[in-house]
Amino acid sequence: MEPISPTQRRLLWTGCVVGLLSSVALMMWYWPGALPQDSSSGVWTALAQDFAKGVFYRPTYSAFGFGGTRYMPLFFVVHGVLIRLAFDPVTAGVVLTVLGIVLFDAALFLTLRELGVDWPVAVPLALLPHAAVSFQLLSLQVKGDFLAAALNLGGIWCGLRYARRRAAPWLVACVLCCLGAFLTKLTAVAGAVLISGWLWERKDRRAAGAVGGSLALLAALALGGVYWASDGRALASFRAVATGGMHLGYAVAAPVWLLLAAVQDPVFLLVVSVAALYSVDAIRHKAWTVPATYFWLAAGVTVVIFSSPGTDTNHLLDLLAASVLVFGERLTHAPRTAKLAVALPVVFAGLIALTWLPGMISIKSLIEKGGKPERRSVAVIARRLGPAAHDLLSENPILPVELGERPRVLDPFNLRLLASQRPDIAADFGARIARGQFGAVVLVDHTGADPQHVAAALRACRGSEGDRCYGDLVFPPGFLELLEQRYALSFVVHPFVVYEPRTSATGVALGPRAGTGRGVGAVPIGTGFSGR
């Protein structure tokens, strides 16, 4: 079988290395002094901080505040252990993100090699995901997706190694990797299904049963341990919010929601489209190979994930990895029909190079426009608010975590779900806002709106499905209206928008605060005076 030509190999290396350099450059620009890029990273970090302080899954509702999460524990438990080892929460999260990326790249490379892909092709292909927008954005966040995807691929690699070497330790390692993937992300099951089905198809029924049975048993024991360690709080949390508010009408349109997410990432869309063509061609020729089968399994799981509201591009990672495995198979076994697999990285390199030109849209320019969340922004907010900073209601829980406090609201998205199920929770949260109980309220605006128009930008904010951000996606209905009645927009430190109570505890009216300048300091709103 003739391998790809030296020219094709050089093109493949060039395209994939450019994607890697772009990804690394973005991380090196972003992370020094920055906070994770999105609010859900703050939820993961708050869960880790809770664990570090001895709280494993907080109650969904208590006198202190509001919990509720559908995140599995492995990632935030490791994060919490690092915090206990004297890392600050953000640094610990960045360490885990980088480690997750390295493990993902390594697992993808090892799986390609186990599928028979030569290392000069396997290395650049393992780096190809770095070119995707969704991958690069995820590298600026602190979430369990990289670890879950790496463990999922690790399970596939170990299962393939077992089939070739017939050594029981590889089967054990396969089960443990698949278990780890599940305990990191509830939906990370495609690898386990693939290996069990593949072994069964190879007439190795005993090994297939061992993988499926032992994994089911260990998963049940692990979930029982989570239930016991959390005093039942984990189960209550998952029962309340695990579906994300899924309903039939939304679930039926899952392919549409997936497509809407995919078009935000042209690299992902092109890679998956070409991998789909290759996989369909393989099936037409009755070649249900491991990569082709895994591609459709990952695609099916991804569609199911997108049947739940609140799903974002971080869930595209497994399908991206599966596409790379399909590319590796095609370049190895049918290189003459794999011209698209070689051409795509070169196209991506050209697109990436265009984003380096001044004035061109890029991830960096969009973050700069909306405001890069930084640690010094939190310091400015704390200095401006004084004692009130110790009792924040923050859309992004990372702010109170940075201040050494426990967030009153763990996840505003899940608070909306809890409030829709329990009127007492909705009433209590509304009463806390109406009483001005929070020292300040901090929302997040990524539009980069100027201070005079930021309130209108928050009111106009819509999700990708057209729902209002405040009331339909995060926080209970009527939140923004009630907030504006009881709190005044005081100052902006992009991307954070700070509201303070309209009256002090003694009933003295408070006006907006004077600012100290855009970016590093606070942006003034109006010409009011300081209430302190």
Coordinates of C-alpha atoms in Angstrom, one line a residue:
M1 CA 0.0 0.0 0.0
E2 CA 1.5 3.3 -1.1
P3 CA 1.7 5.9 1.7
I4 CA 1.0 9.6 1.2
S5 CA 3.7 11.5 -0.8
P6 CA 6.4 13.5 0.9
T7 CA 4.8 16.7 -0.5
Q8 CA 1.4 15.8 1.1
R9 CA 3.1 15.0 4.3
R10 CA 4.9 18.4 4.4
L11 CA 1.5 20.1 3.7
L12 CA -0.1 18.1 6.5
W13 CA 2.6 19.1 9.0
T14 CA 2.6 22.7 8.0
G15 CA -1.1 23.1 8.3
C16 CA -1.4 21.3 11.6
V17 CA 1.6 23.0 13.2
V18 CA 0.2 26.4 12.3
G19 CA -3.0 25.5 14.1
L20 CA -0.9 24.4 17.2
L21 CA 1.1 27.6 17.2
S22 CA -2.1 29.7 17.0
S23 CA -3.6 27.8 19.9
V24 CA -0.5 28.1 22.1
A25 CA 0.0 31.8 21.2
L26 CA -3.6 32.5 22.2
M27 CA -3.2 30.7 25.5
M28 CA 0.1 32.6 26.2
W29 CA -1.6 35.9 25.5
Y30 CA -4.7 35.1 27.5
W31 CA -3.8 33.4 30.7
P32 CA -1.3 35.6 32.4
G33 CA -3.4 37.5 34.9
A34 CA -6.7 36.4 33.4
L35 CA -9.8 34.6 34.8
P36 CA -11.4 31.7 32.9
Q37 CA -13.2 33.1 29.8
D38 CA -16.8 32.0 30.6
S39 CA -19.2 31.8 33.5
S40 CA -19.6 28.0 33.5
S41 CA -15.9 27.7 34.3
G42 CA -16.7 29.7 37.4
V43 CA -19.2 27.0 38.4
W44 CA -16.6 24.3 38.0
T45 CA -14.2 26.4 40.1
A46 CA -16.8 27.1 42.8
L47 CA -17.5 23.3 43.0
A48 CA -13.7 22.8 43.5
Q49 CA -13.5 25.5 46.1
D50 CA -16.5 23.9 48.0
F51 CA -14.7 20.5 47.9
A52 CA -11.5 22.1 49.2
K53 CA -13.4 23.5 52.1
G54 CA -15.1 20.2 52.9
V55 CA -18.4 20.5 51.0
F56 CA -19.0 17.9 48.3
Y57 CA -22.0 19.0 46.3
R58 CA -23.7 21.8 48.1
P59 CA -27.5 21.6 48.8
T60 CA -29.7 22.8 46.0
Y61 CA -31.3 25.2 48.4
S62 CA -30.4 26.4 51.9
A63 CA -30.4 29.5 54.1
F64 CA -26.9 30.3 52.7
G65 CA -27.9 30.2 49.0
F66 CA -28.7 28.2 46.0
G67 CA -26.8 25.2 44.5
G68 CA -27.7 22.7 41.8
T69 CA -25.3 21.2 39.2
R70 CA -25.2 18.4 36.7
Y71 CA -21.4 18.2 36.6
M72 CA -19.8 14.9 37.5
P73 CA -17.1 15.0 40.3
L74 CA -13.7 13.8 39.1
F75 CA -12.5 17.0 37.5
F76 CA -13.5 19.4 40.3
V77 CA -12.4 17.0 43.0
V78 CA -8.9 16.9 41.5
H79 CA -9.1 20.7 41.2
G80 CA -10.2 20.9 44.8
V81 CA -7.2 18.8 45.9
L82 CA -4.8 21.2 44.1
I83 CA -6.5 24.1 45.9
R84 CA -5.9 22.2 49.2
L85 CA -2.2 21.8 48.2
A86 CA -2.0 25.6 48.3
F87 CA -2.7 26.5 44.7
D88 CA -5.1 29.4 44.3
P89 CA -8.3 28.3 42.5
V90 CA -7.5 30.0 39.1
T91 CA -3.9 28.7 38.9
A92 CA -5.1 25.2 39.8
G93 CA -7.7 25.4 37.1
V94 CA -5.2 26.5 34.5
V95 CA -2.8 23.7 35.5
L96 CA -5.6 21.2 35.0
T97 CA -6.7 22.7 31.7
V98 CA -3.1 22.5 30.3
L99 CA -2.7 18.9 31.6
G100 CA -6.1 18.0 30.0
I101 CA -4.9 19.3 26.6
V102 CA -1.6 17.4 26.8
L103 CA -3.4 14.2 27.8
F104 CA -6.0 14.7 25.0
D105 CA -3.2 15.2 22.4
A106 CA -1.3 12.2 23.7
A107 CA -4.3 9.9 23.8
L108 CA -5.3 10.9 20.2
F109 CA -1.8 10.2 19.0
L110 CA -1.6 6.8 20.7
T111 CA -5.0 5.8 19.4
L112 CA -3.9 6.8 15.8
R113 CA -0.8 4.7 16.2
E114 CA -2.7 1.7 17.5
L115 CA -4.9 2.0 14.4
G116 CA -1.8 1.6 12.3
V117 CA -1.2 5.2 11.4
D118 CA 2.5 5.9 10.9
W119 CA 4.0 8.4 13.4
P120 CA 4.9 11.1 10.7
V121 CA 1.1 11.2 9.9
A122 CA -0.2 10.6 13.5
V123 CA 1.7 13.5 15.0
P124 CA 0.3 16.3 12.9
L125 CA -3.2 14.7 12.9
A126 CA -3.1 14.7 16.7
L127 CA -2.4 18.4 16.6
L128 CA -5.2 19.2 14.1
P129 CA -7.9 19.8 16.7
H130 CA -5.9 22.9 17.9
A131 CA -7.0 24.7 14.8
A132 CA -10.7 24.5 15.8
V133 CA -12.3 27.6 17.3
S134 CA -14.1 25.4 19.9
F135 CA -10.8 23.8 21.0
Q136 CA -9.1 27.2 21.3
L137 CA -12.0 28.7 23.3
L138 CA -12.0 25.6 25.6
S139 CA -8.3 26.1 26.2
L140 CA -9.2 29.5 27.8
Q141 CA -11.7 27.8 30.2
V142 CA -11.6 25.5 33.2
K143 CA -13.9 22.6 32.6
G144 CA -13.8 18.8 32.6
D145 CA -14.2 18.3 28.8
F146 CA -10.5 17.9 27.9
L147 CA -10.0 15.3 30.7
A148 CA -13.2 13.4 29.8
A149 CA -12.3 13.3 26.1
A150 CA -8.7 12.2 26.9
L151 CA -9.9 9.4 29.1
N152 CA -12.5 8.3 26.5
L153 CA -9.7 8.1 23.9
G154 CA -7.5 6.4 26.5
G155 CA -10.1 3.7 27.0
I156 CA -10.3 3.1 23.2
W157 CA -6.5 2.9 23.0
C158 CA -6.3 0.4 25.8
G159 CA -9.1 -1.7 24.4
L160 CA -7.3 -1.9 21.0
R161 CA -4.0 -2.7 22.7
Y162 CA -5.7 -5.6 24.6
A163 CA -7.1 -7.0 21.3
R164 CA -3.6 -7.1 19.9
R165 CA -1.6 -8.3 23.0
R166 CA -4.3 -10.2 24.9
A167 CA -2.9 -9.0 28.3
A168 CA -5.5 -8.5 31.1
P169 CA -3.8 -5.3 32.4
W170 CA -4.8 -3.5 29.2
L171 CA -8.4 -4.6 29.7
V172 CA -8.3 -3.3 33.2
A173 CA -6.8 0.0 32.1
C174 CA -9.6 0.2 29.4
V175 CA -12.3 -0.1 32.1
L176 CA -10.6 2.4 34.4
C177 CA -10.2 5.0 31.6
C178 CA -13.8 4.6 30.6
L179 CA -14.9 4.8 34.2
G180 CA -12.8 8.0 34.7
A181 CA -14.4 9.5 31.5
F182 CA -17.9 8.8 32.9
L183 CA -17.1 10.3 36.3
T184 CA -15.8 13.4 34.6
K185 CA -18.6 13.9 32.2
L186 CA -22.0 12.1 32.4
T187 CA -22.2 11.7 28.6
A188 CA -18.7 10.4 27.9
V189 CA -19.8 6.9 27.2
A190 CA -19.1 6.5 23.5
G191 CA -15.6 4.9 24.0
A192 CA -17.0 2.2 26.4
V193 CA -19.8 1.4 24.0
L194 CA -17.4 1.2 21.1
I195 CA -14.9 -1.1 22.7
S196 CA -17.6 -3.4 24.2
G197 CA -19.3 -3.7 20.8
W198 CA -16.1 -4.1 18.9
L199 CA -14.9 -6.9 21.1
W200 CA -18.3 -8.6 20.8
E201 CA -18.1 -8.3 17.0
R202 CA -14.7 -9.9 17.0
K203 CA -16.2 -12.9 18.8
D204 CA -14.3 -12.1 22.0
R205 CA -17.6 -12.3 24.0
R206 CA -15.8 -12.9 27.3
A207 CA -13.8 -9.7 27.1
A208 CA -16.8 -7.7 25.9
G209 CA -18.8 -8.9 28.8
A210 CA -15.9 -8.2 31.2
V211 CA -15.7 -4.6 29.9
G212 CA -19.4 -3.9 30.0
G213 CA -20.1 -5.8 33.2
S214 CA -17.2 -4.5 35.3
L215 CA -17.7 -0.9 34.0
A216 CA -21.4 -1.1 35.0
L217 CA -20.6 -2.5 38.4
L218 CA -17.8 0.1 39.1
A219 CA -19.9 2.9 37.8
A220 CA -22.8 1.9 40.2
L221 CA -20.3 1.6 43.1
A222 CA -18.8 5.0 42.3
L223 CA -22.2 6.7 42.1
G224 CA -23.1 5.0 45.4
G225 CA -19.9 6.5 46.9
V226 CA -20.8 9.9 45.5
Y227 CA -24.2 9.6 47.0
W228 CA -22.8 8.6 50.4
A229 CA -20.0 11.2 50.4
S230 CA -22.4 14.0 49.6
D231 CA -25.2 12.9 52.0
G232 CA -27.5 12.5 49.1
R233 CA -27.0 16.0 47.8
A234 CA -25.5 14.9 44.5
L235 CA -28.6 12.8 43.7
A236 CA -31.0 15.7 44.6
S237 CA -28.9 18.0 42.4
F238 CA -28.9 15.8 39.4
R239 CA -32.6 15.0 39.7
A240 CA -33.4 18.7 39.8
V241 CA -31.2 20.0 36.9
A242 CA -29.5 17.1 35.0
T243 CA -31.8 17.5 31.9
G244 CA -31.2 21.2 31.7
G245 CA -34.9 21.9 31.3
M246 CA -35.2 19.5 28.3
H247 CA -38.6 19.2 26.7
L248 CA -39.9 17.4 23.7
G249 CA -40.0 20.4 21.3
Y250 CA -36.5 21.3 22.1
A251 CA -35.1 17.8 22.0
V252 CA -36.7 17.2 18.5
A253 CA -34.7 20.1 17.2
A254 CA -31.4 18.9 18.6
P255 CA -29.7 18.6 15.2
V256 CA -30.6 22.2 14.5
W257 CA -29.0 23.3 17.8
L258 CA -25.9 21.3 17.0
L259 CA -25.7 22.9 13.5
L260 CA -26.1 26.4 15.1
A261 CA -23.1 25.6 17.4
A262 CA -21.1 24.1 14.5
V263 CA -21.4 27.1 12.2
Q264 CA -19.7 29.2 15.0
D265 CA -16.6 27.0 14.3
P266 CA -15.9 26.7 10.6
V267 CA -12.9 24.4 11.2
F268 CA -15.0 22.0 13.1
L269 CA -17.7 22.1 10.5
L270 CA -15.4 21.3 7.7
V271 CA -13.5 18.6 9.5
V272 CA -16.7 16.8 10.6
S273 CA -18.3 17.2 7.1
V274 CA -15.3 15.5 5.4
A275 CA -15.1 12.8 8.1
A276 CA -18.8 12.1 7.5
L277 CA -18.2 11.7 3.8
Y278 CA -15.3 9.3 4.5
S279 CA -17.4 7.3 7.0
V280 CA -20.4 7.0 4.7
D281 CA -18.0 5.8 2.0
A282 CA -16.5 3.2 4.4
I283 CA -20.0 1.9 5.3
R284 CA -21.1 1.8 1.7
H285 CA -18.1 -0.6 1.2
K286 CA -19.3 -2.6 4.2
A287 CA -16.3 -1.5 6.2
W288 CA -17.5 -0.8 9.7
T289 CA -14.0 0.1 10.9
V290 CA -13.3 1.3 14.4
P291 CA -12.9 5.0 13.4
A292 CA -16.0 5.0 11.2
T293 CA -18.1 3.3 14.0
Y294 CA -16.7 5.7 16.6
F295 CA -17.5 8.7 14.4
W296 CA -21.2 7.8 14.2
L297 CA -21.3 6.9 17.9
A298 CA -19.8 10.2 18.9
A299 CA -22.1 12.0 16.5
G300 CA -25.2 10.3 18.0
V301 CA -24.1 11.1 21.6
T302 CA -23.4 14.7 20.6
V303 CA -26.9 15.1 19.1
V304 CA -28.3 13.7 22.3
I305 CA -26.3 16.2 24.3
F306 CA -27.6 19.1 22.2
S307 CA -31.2 18.0 23.0
S308 CA -30.6 19.7 26.4
P309 CA -30.8 23.5 26.7
G310 CA -27.7 25.3 27.7
T311 CA -25.3 23.2 25.6
D312 CA -22.3 24.9 24.1
T313 CA -19.4 24.3 21.7
N314 CA -17.3 22.6 24.4
H315 CA -19.3 19.5 23.7
L316 CA -17.9 19.2 20.2
L317 CA -14.6 17.8 21.3
D318 CA -15.4 14.1 21.1
L319 CA -16.8 14.4 17.6
L320 CA -13.7 16.4 16.6
A321 CA -11.4 13.6 17.9
A322 CA -13.5 10.9 16.1
S323 CA -13.1 12.9 12.9
V324 CA -9.3 12.9 13.2
L325 CA -9.3 9.1 13.7
V326 CA -11.3 8.8 10.4
F327 CA -8.7 11.0 8.7
G328 CA -5.9 8.8 10.0
E329 CA -7.5 5.7 8.7
R330 CA -8.2 7.1 5.3
L331 CA -4.6 8.5 4.9
T332 CA -3.2 5.1 5.9
H333 CA -5.4 2.7 4.0
A334 CA -6.6 4.8 1.0
P335 CA -4.2 7.7 0.7
R336 CA -5.2 8.4 -3.0
T337 CA -8.8 9.2 -1.9
A338 CA -7.7 11.3 1.0
K339 CA -6.8 14.6 -0.7
L340 CA -9.4 16.5 1.3
A341 CA -7.8 15.3 4.6
V342 CA -4.5 16.8 3.5
A343 CA -5.9 19.9 2.0
L344 CA -8.0 20.9 5.0
P345 CA -5.1 21.7 7.3
V346 CA -3.5 23.9 4.7
V347 CA -6.8 25.8 4.3
F348 CA -7.0 26.2 8.0
A349 CA -3.4 27.5 8.2
G350 CA -4.4 30.1 5.6
L351 CA -7.5 31.1 7.5
I352 CA -5.5 31.3 10.7
A353 CA -2.8 33.4 9.1
L354 CA -5.5 35.9 7.9
T355 CA -6.6 36.4 11.5
W356 CA -3.1 37.6 12.3
L357 CA -3.5 40.6 10.0
P358 CA -4.4 43.9 11.7
G359 CA -8.1 44.6 11.7
M360 CA -9.2 41.0 11.0
I361 CA -11.6 39.2 13.3
S362 CA -10.1 36.7 15.6
I363 CA -10.8 35.1 19.0
K364 CA -8.3 37.5 20.5
S365 CA -9.9 40.6 18.9
L366 CA -13.4 39.5 20.0
I367 CA -12.3 38.9 23.6
E368 CA -10.6 42.3 23.6
K369 CA -13.7 44.0 22.3
G370 CA -16.0 42.4 24.9
G371 CA -13.5 42.8 27.8
K372 CA -10.9 40.2 28.9
P373 CA -11.9 39.0 32.4
E374 CA -8.8 39.7 34.6
R375 CA -7.8 39.3 38.2
R376 CA -7.1 43.0 38.5
S377 CA -10.7 43.6 37.5
V378 CA -11.8 41.7 40.6
A379 CA -9.3 43.8 42.7
V380 CA -10.8 47.0 41.3
I381 CA -14.4 45.8 42.1
A382 CA -13.4 44.8 45.6
R383 CA -11.7 48.1 46.2
R384 CA -14.6 50.1 44.9
L385 CA -17.2 48.1 46.8
G386 CA -15.4 47.8 50.1
P387 CA -17.2 45.6 52.7
A388 CA -20.1 45.0 50.2
A389 CA -17.7 42.9 48.1
H390 CA -17.9 40.2 50.7
D391 CA -21.5 39.3 49.8
L392 CA -21.8 39.5 46.0
L393 CA -24.5 38.0 43.8
S394 CA -22.4 37.3 40.8
E395 CA -23.5 35.8 37.4
N396 CA -19.9 34.4 37.2
P397 CA -19.2 32.6 40.5
I398 CA -15.4 33.1 39.9
L399 CA -15.6 36.6 41.4
P400 CA -16.6 35.6 45.0
V401 CA -14.2 32.7 44.7
E402 CA -11.4 35.1 43.9
L403 CA -12.4 37.1 46.9
G404 CA -12.2 34.0 49.1
E405 CA -15.9 33.8 49.5
R406 CA -18.4 31.1 48.7
P407 CA -20.8 32.1 45.9
R408 CA -24.4 32.6 47.1
V409 CA -25.6 31.3 43.7
L410 CA -23.6 28.4 42.4
D411 CA -25.0 28.4 38.8
P412 CA -27.6 31.1 37.6
F413 CA -28.7 28.7 34.8
N414 CA -29.6 26.0 37.3
L415 CA -31.2 28.5 39.7
R416 CA -33.7 29.3 36.9
L417 CA -34.5 25.6 36.7
L418 CA -34.9 25.2 40.4
A419 CA -37.1 28.3 40.6
S420 CA -39.4 26.9 37.9
Q421 CA -39.8 23.7 39.9
R422 CA -40.1 25.1 43.4
P423 CA -42.1 28.3 44.0
D424 CA -40.5 28.7 47.5
I425 CA -37.1 29.0 45.8
A426 CA -38.3 31.6 43.4
A427 CA -40.0 33.6 46.2
D428 CA -36.9 33.5 48.4
F429 CA -34.5 34.6 45.7
G430 CA -36.9 37.4 44.6
A431 CA -37.2 38.5 48.2
R432 CA -33.5 38.6 48.7
I433 CA -33.2 40.9 45.6
A434 CA -36.1 43.1 46.8
R435 CA -34.6 43.5 50.2
G436 CA -31.3 44.5 48.7
Q437 CA -29.7 41.7 50.7
F438 CA -26.7 41.3 48.4
G439 CA -24.0 43.9 48.9
A440 CA -23.7 44.2 45.1
V441 CA -24.8 42.3 42.0
V442 CA -22.3 41.7 39.2
L443 CA -23.5 40.7 35.7
V444 CA -21.4 39.9 32.6
D445 CA -21.6 41.8 29.3
H446 CA -19.4 40.5 26.4
T447 CA -20.7 43.0 23.8
G448 CA -18.2 45.7 24.8
A449 CA -21.1 48.2 25.0
D450 CA -20.1 51.7 26.3
P451 CA -21.1 52.5 29.9
Q452 CA -24.2 54.5 28.8
H453 CA -25.6 51.7 26.8
V454 CA -24.5 48.6 28.8
A455 CA -27.8 48.3 30.6
A456 CA -29.7 48.2 27.3
A457 CA -27.2 45.6 26.0
L458 CA -28.0 43.4 29.0
R459 CA -31.7 43.8 28.4
A460 CA -31.3 43.0 24.7
C461 CA -29.0 40.0 25.3
R462 CA -30.3 36.8 23.5
G463 CA -29.0 33.2 23.5
S464 CA -28.3 31.3 20.2
E465 CA -31.9 30.0 20.3
G466 CA -33.3 33.5 20.7
D467 CA -34.2 33.3 24.4
R468 CA -33.5 36.3 26.6
C469 CA -30.3 35.8 28.6
Y470 CA -31.8 37.1 31.8
G471 CA -35.0 35.3 32.8
D472 CA -35.0 32.7 30.0
L473 CA -31.5 31.3 30.3
V474 CA -29.9 32.5 33.6
F475 CA -31.7 33.6 36.8
P476 CA -35.5 33.3 37.2
P477 CA -38.0 35.2 35.1
G478 CA -38.3 38.9 36.0
F479 CA -34.8 39.0 37.5
L480 CA -33.5 41.9 35.5
E481 CA -36.6 44.0 36.0
L482 CA -36.5 43.4 39.8
L483 CA -32.8 44.1 39.9
E484 CA -33.2 47.5 38.2
Q485 CA -35.9 48.4 40.7
R486 CA -33.8 47.7 43.8
Y487 CA -30.3 48.2 42.5
A488 CA -28.6 51.0 40.5
L489 CA -26.0 50.3 37.8
S490 CA -23.0 51.8 39.5
F491 CA -19.8 51.1 37.4
V492 CA -18.4 48.9 34.7
V493 CA -15.1 47.0 34.6
H494 CA -15.4 45.2 31.4
P495 CA -16.8 42.6 31.1
F496 CA -18.2 43.0 34.6
V497 CA -21.2 45.3 35.2
V498 CA -21.7 46.2 38.9
Y499 CA -25.0 47.1 40.5
E500 CA -25.3 48.5 44.0
P501 CA -28.4 48.8 46.2
R502 CA -30.4 52.0 45.6
T503 CA -30.5 52.7 49.4
S504 CA -28.1 51.8 52.2
A505 CA -29.1 49.9 55.3
T506 CA -30.1 53.2 56.9
G507 CA -32.2 54.3 54.0
V508 CA -29.8 56.8 52.6
A509 CA -30.0 57.0 48.8
L510 CA -27.0 55.8 46.9
G511 CA -25.9 57.2 43.5
P512 CA -23.7 55.7 40.9
R513 CA -20.0 55.8 41.7
A514 CA -17.3 57.9 39.9
G515 CA -14.9 55.8 37.9
T516 CA -11.2 55.8 37.4
G517 CA -10.9 55.0 33.7
R518 CA -11.7 52.3 31.3
G519 CA -10.2 48.8 31.5
V520 CA -8.0 48.8 34.6
G521 CA -10.3 50.9 36.6
A522 CA -14.0 51.3 36.7
V523 CA -16.1 53.1 34.0
P524 CA -18.3 55.7 35.5
I525 CA -22.1 55.6 34.9
G526 CA -23.7 59.0 34.9
T527 CA -22.6 61.9 37.1
G528 CA -23.8 60.5 40.5
F529 CA -21.9 60.6 43.8
S530 CA -20.4 58.0 46.0
G531 CA -22.6 56.7 48.7
R532 CA -19.8 56.0 51.1

